[in-house]
Short mmCIF file of N, CA and C in Angstrom, two decimals:
data_model
loop_
_atom_site.label_atom_id
_atom_site.label_comp_id
_atom_site.label_asym_id
_atom_site.label_seq_id
_atom_site.Cartn_x
_atom_site.Cartn_y
_atom_site.Cartn_z
N GLN A 1 52.64 -1.65 83.35
CA GLN A 1 51.84 -0.52 82.93
C GLN A 1 51.39 -0.78 81.51
N GLN A 2 50.15 -0.42 81.24
CA GLN A 2 49.59 -0.63 79.91
C GLN A 2 49.47 0.71 79.19
N GLY A 3 50.43 1.02 78.34
CA GLY A 3 50.40 2.28 77.60
C GLY A 3 50.84 3.48 78.43
N ASP A 4 50.70 4.65 77.84
CA ASP A 4 51.05 5.90 78.50
C ASP A 4 49.89 6.40 79.36
N ALA A 5 50.17 7.39 80.17
CA ALA A 5 49.12 8.02 80.97
C ALA A 5 48.10 8.65 80.03
N GLU A 6 46.83 8.51 80.37
CA GLU A 6 45.73 9.04 79.55
C GLU A 6 45.23 10.35 80.17
N PRO A 7 45.43 11.47 79.49
CA PRO A 7 44.95 12.74 80.03
C PRO A 7 43.44 12.88 79.83
N PHE A 8 42.76 13.47 80.79
CA PHE A 8 41.34 13.80 80.68
C PHE A 8 41.03 14.88 81.71
N THR A 9 39.78 15.28 81.85
CA THR A 9 39.43 16.29 82.84
C THR A 9 38.34 15.78 83.76
N ILE A 10 38.36 16.28 85.01
CA ILE A 10 37.31 16.03 85.98
C ILE A 10 36.76 17.40 86.35
N ASN A 11 35.55 17.72 85.91
CA ASN A 11 34.95 19.03 86.16
C ASN A 11 35.92 20.17 85.82
N ASN A 12 36.46 20.12 84.62
CA ASN A 12 37.38 21.13 84.07
C ASN A 12 38.74 21.20 84.77
N VAL A 13 39.10 20.19 85.53
CA VAL A 13 40.41 20.11 86.17
C VAL A 13 41.21 19.03 85.44
N PRO A 14 42.43 19.33 84.96
CA PRO A 14 43.23 18.31 84.27
C PRO A 14 43.54 17.13 85.19
N ALA A 15 43.45 15.93 84.63
CA ALA A 15 43.74 14.70 85.37
C ALA A 15 44.46 13.74 84.44
N ALA A 16 45.02 12.68 85.02
CA ALA A 16 45.68 11.64 84.23
C ALA A 16 45.32 10.29 84.80
N ARG A 17 45.18 9.29 83.91
CA ARG A 17 44.85 7.93 84.31
C ARG A 17 45.95 6.98 83.82
N ILE A 18 46.47 6.18 84.72
CA ILE A 18 47.47 5.15 84.38
C ILE A 18 46.81 3.80 84.64
N THR A 19 46.99 2.88 83.70
CA THR A 19 46.38 1.56 83.81
C THR A 19 47.46 0.49 83.92
N TYR A 20 47.27 -0.40 84.88
CA TYR A 20 48.16 -1.56 85.07
C TYR A 20 47.33 -2.82 84.93
N VAL A 21 47.90 -3.84 84.30
CA VAL A 21 47.23 -5.13 84.14
C VAL A 21 48.14 -6.21 84.71
N LYS A 22 47.54 -7.14 85.49
CA LYS A 22 48.30 -8.21 86.12
C LYS A 22 47.50 -9.50 86.02
N GLY A 23 48.20 -10.60 85.80
CA GLY A 23 47.55 -11.90 85.73
C GLY A 23 47.25 -12.28 84.29
N LYS A 24 46.61 -13.46 84.14
CA LYS A 24 46.28 -13.96 82.80
C LYS A 24 44.92 -14.62 82.83
N GLY A 25 44.30 -14.66 81.67
CA GLY A 25 43.02 -15.35 81.53
C GLY A 25 41.94 -14.76 82.41
N ASP A 26 41.18 -15.64 83.06
CA ASP A 26 40.07 -15.20 83.92
C ASP A 26 40.55 -14.45 85.15
N ASN A 27 41.82 -14.58 85.50
CA ASN A 27 42.37 -13.92 86.68
C ASN A 27 43.02 -12.57 86.38
N GLU A 28 42.88 -12.10 85.16
CA GLU A 28 43.51 -10.83 84.79
C GLU A 28 42.82 -9.67 85.50
N MET A 29 43.60 -8.90 86.24
CA MET A 29 43.09 -7.78 87.03
C MET A 29 43.61 -6.47 86.46
N VAL A 30 42.78 -5.44 86.54
CA VAL A 30 43.14 -4.11 86.05
C VAL A 30 43.12 -3.15 87.23
N ARG A 31 44.20 -2.40 87.39
CA ARG A 31 44.26 -1.33 88.39
C ARG A 31 44.41 -0.02 87.63
N GLU A 32 43.52 0.91 87.91
CA GLU A 32 43.62 2.23 87.32
C GLU A 32 43.89 3.23 88.43
N ILE A 33 44.83 4.11 88.18
CA ILE A 33 45.17 5.16 89.13
C ILE A 33 44.92 6.49 88.44
N VAL A 34 44.07 7.30 89.06
CA VAL A 34 43.76 8.63 88.54
C VAL A 34 44.40 9.64 89.48
N ALA A 35 45.10 10.60 88.91
CA ALA A 35 45.75 11.65 89.70
C ALA A 35 45.36 13.01 89.15
N PHE A 36 45.15 13.96 90.08
CA PHE A 36 44.89 15.33 89.66
C PHE A 36 45.29 16.26 90.79
N ARG A 37 45.55 17.48 90.43
CA ARG A 37 45.98 18.50 91.40
C ARG A 37 44.83 19.47 91.64
N ARG A 38 44.66 19.80 92.90
CA ARG A 38 43.66 20.80 93.28
C ARG A 38 44.35 21.74 94.26
N GLY A 39 44.74 22.92 93.79
CA GLY A 39 45.53 23.83 94.62
C GLY A 39 46.92 23.24 94.83
N VAL A 40 47.34 23.18 96.07
CA VAL A 40 48.67 22.64 96.38
C VAL A 40 48.63 21.13 96.64
N ARG A 41 47.44 20.55 96.61
CA ARG A 41 47.30 19.12 96.91
C ARG A 41 47.18 18.29 95.65
N VAL A 42 47.66 17.06 95.73
CA VAL A 42 47.52 16.09 94.65
C VAL A 42 46.66 14.95 95.19
N TYR A 43 45.63 14.57 94.43
CA TYR A 43 44.71 13.51 94.83
C TYR A 43 44.91 12.29 93.93
N PHE A 44 44.82 11.12 94.53
CA PHE A 44 44.93 9.87 93.80
C PHE A 44 43.70 9.01 94.10
N PHE A 45 43.13 8.43 93.08
CA PHE A 45 42.05 7.46 93.25
C PHE A 45 42.52 6.18 92.57
N LYS A 46 42.46 5.08 93.30
CA LYS A 46 42.85 3.78 92.76
C LYS A 46 41.63 2.89 92.66
N THR A 47 41.48 2.24 91.53
CA THR A 47 40.39 1.28 91.36
C THR A 47 40.97 -0.05 90.92
N LEU A 48 40.27 -1.12 91.23
CA LEU A 48 40.72 -2.47 90.89
C LEU A 48 39.51 -3.29 90.48
N HIS A 49 39.62 -3.97 89.34
CA HIS A 49 38.53 -4.81 88.87
C HIS A 49 39.06 -5.91 87.97
N VAL A 50 38.27 -6.95 87.80
CA VAL A 50 38.60 -8.03 86.86
C VAL A 50 38.45 -7.46 85.45
N LYS A 51 39.42 -7.75 84.59
CA LYS A 51 39.41 -7.15 83.25
C LYS A 51 38.13 -7.46 82.48
N ALA A 52 37.60 -8.65 82.63
CA ALA A 52 36.41 -9.05 81.88
C ALA A 52 35.14 -8.34 82.37
N ASP A 53 35.17 -7.73 83.54
CA ASP A 53 34.00 -7.08 84.12
C ASP A 53 33.94 -5.62 83.69
N THR A 54 33.45 -5.38 82.50
CA THR A 54 33.41 -4.02 81.95
C THR A 54 32.39 -3.14 82.66
N ARG A 55 31.34 -3.73 83.24
CA ARG A 55 30.35 -2.93 83.97
C ARG A 55 30.98 -2.29 85.20
N SER A 56 31.82 -3.05 85.91
CA SER A 56 32.51 -2.49 87.08
C SER A 56 33.45 -1.37 86.65
N ARG A 57 34.15 -1.59 85.56
CA ARG A 57 35.08 -0.57 85.07
C ARG A 57 34.35 0.74 84.80
N GLU A 58 33.23 0.65 84.10
CA GLU A 58 32.48 1.86 83.77
C GLU A 58 31.91 2.52 85.02
N ALA A 59 31.43 1.72 85.97
CA ALA A 59 30.89 2.28 87.21
C ALA A 59 31.97 2.99 88.00
N LEU A 60 33.16 2.41 88.08
CA LEU A 60 34.27 3.04 88.80
C LEU A 60 34.71 4.32 88.12
N ARG A 61 34.81 4.30 86.79
CA ARG A 61 35.19 5.51 86.06
C ARG A 61 34.16 6.61 86.23
N THR A 62 32.89 6.26 86.19
CA THR A 62 31.83 7.24 86.39
C THR A 62 31.93 7.87 87.77
N ALA A 63 32.20 7.05 88.79
CA ALA A 63 32.32 7.58 90.15
C ALA A 63 33.46 8.60 90.24
N VAL A 64 34.59 8.28 89.65
CA VAL A 64 35.74 9.21 89.70
C VAL A 64 35.44 10.47 88.90
N GLU A 65 34.81 10.34 87.76
CA GLU A 65 34.58 11.49 86.89
C GLU A 65 33.45 12.41 87.38
N THR A 66 32.73 12.02 88.42
CA THR A 66 31.65 12.86 88.93
C THR A 66 32.05 13.60 90.20
N ILE A 67 33.33 13.69 90.48
CA ILE A 67 33.82 14.41 91.65
C ILE A 67 33.39 15.88 91.54
N VAL A 68 32.88 16.42 92.62
CA VAL A 68 32.43 17.80 92.67
C VAL A 68 33.26 18.55 93.70
N TRP A 69 33.71 19.76 93.35
CA TRP A 69 34.54 20.56 94.26
C TRP A 69 33.67 21.45 95.11
#
């Protein structure tokens, strides 16, 4: 795990993001897990990308942050 959980909001709903990094050099992979509660349910979104690919990271984060209820 890389650091503590990062709190943020998705459409005014509290959420948390945990980041894991595995591998080294060009093979370094990043997995981000976003969790949030909606009523009695808890939702998880997992994303995976190569660390050097920042465009993919931003696209994945944008997709998660645009969730509409």
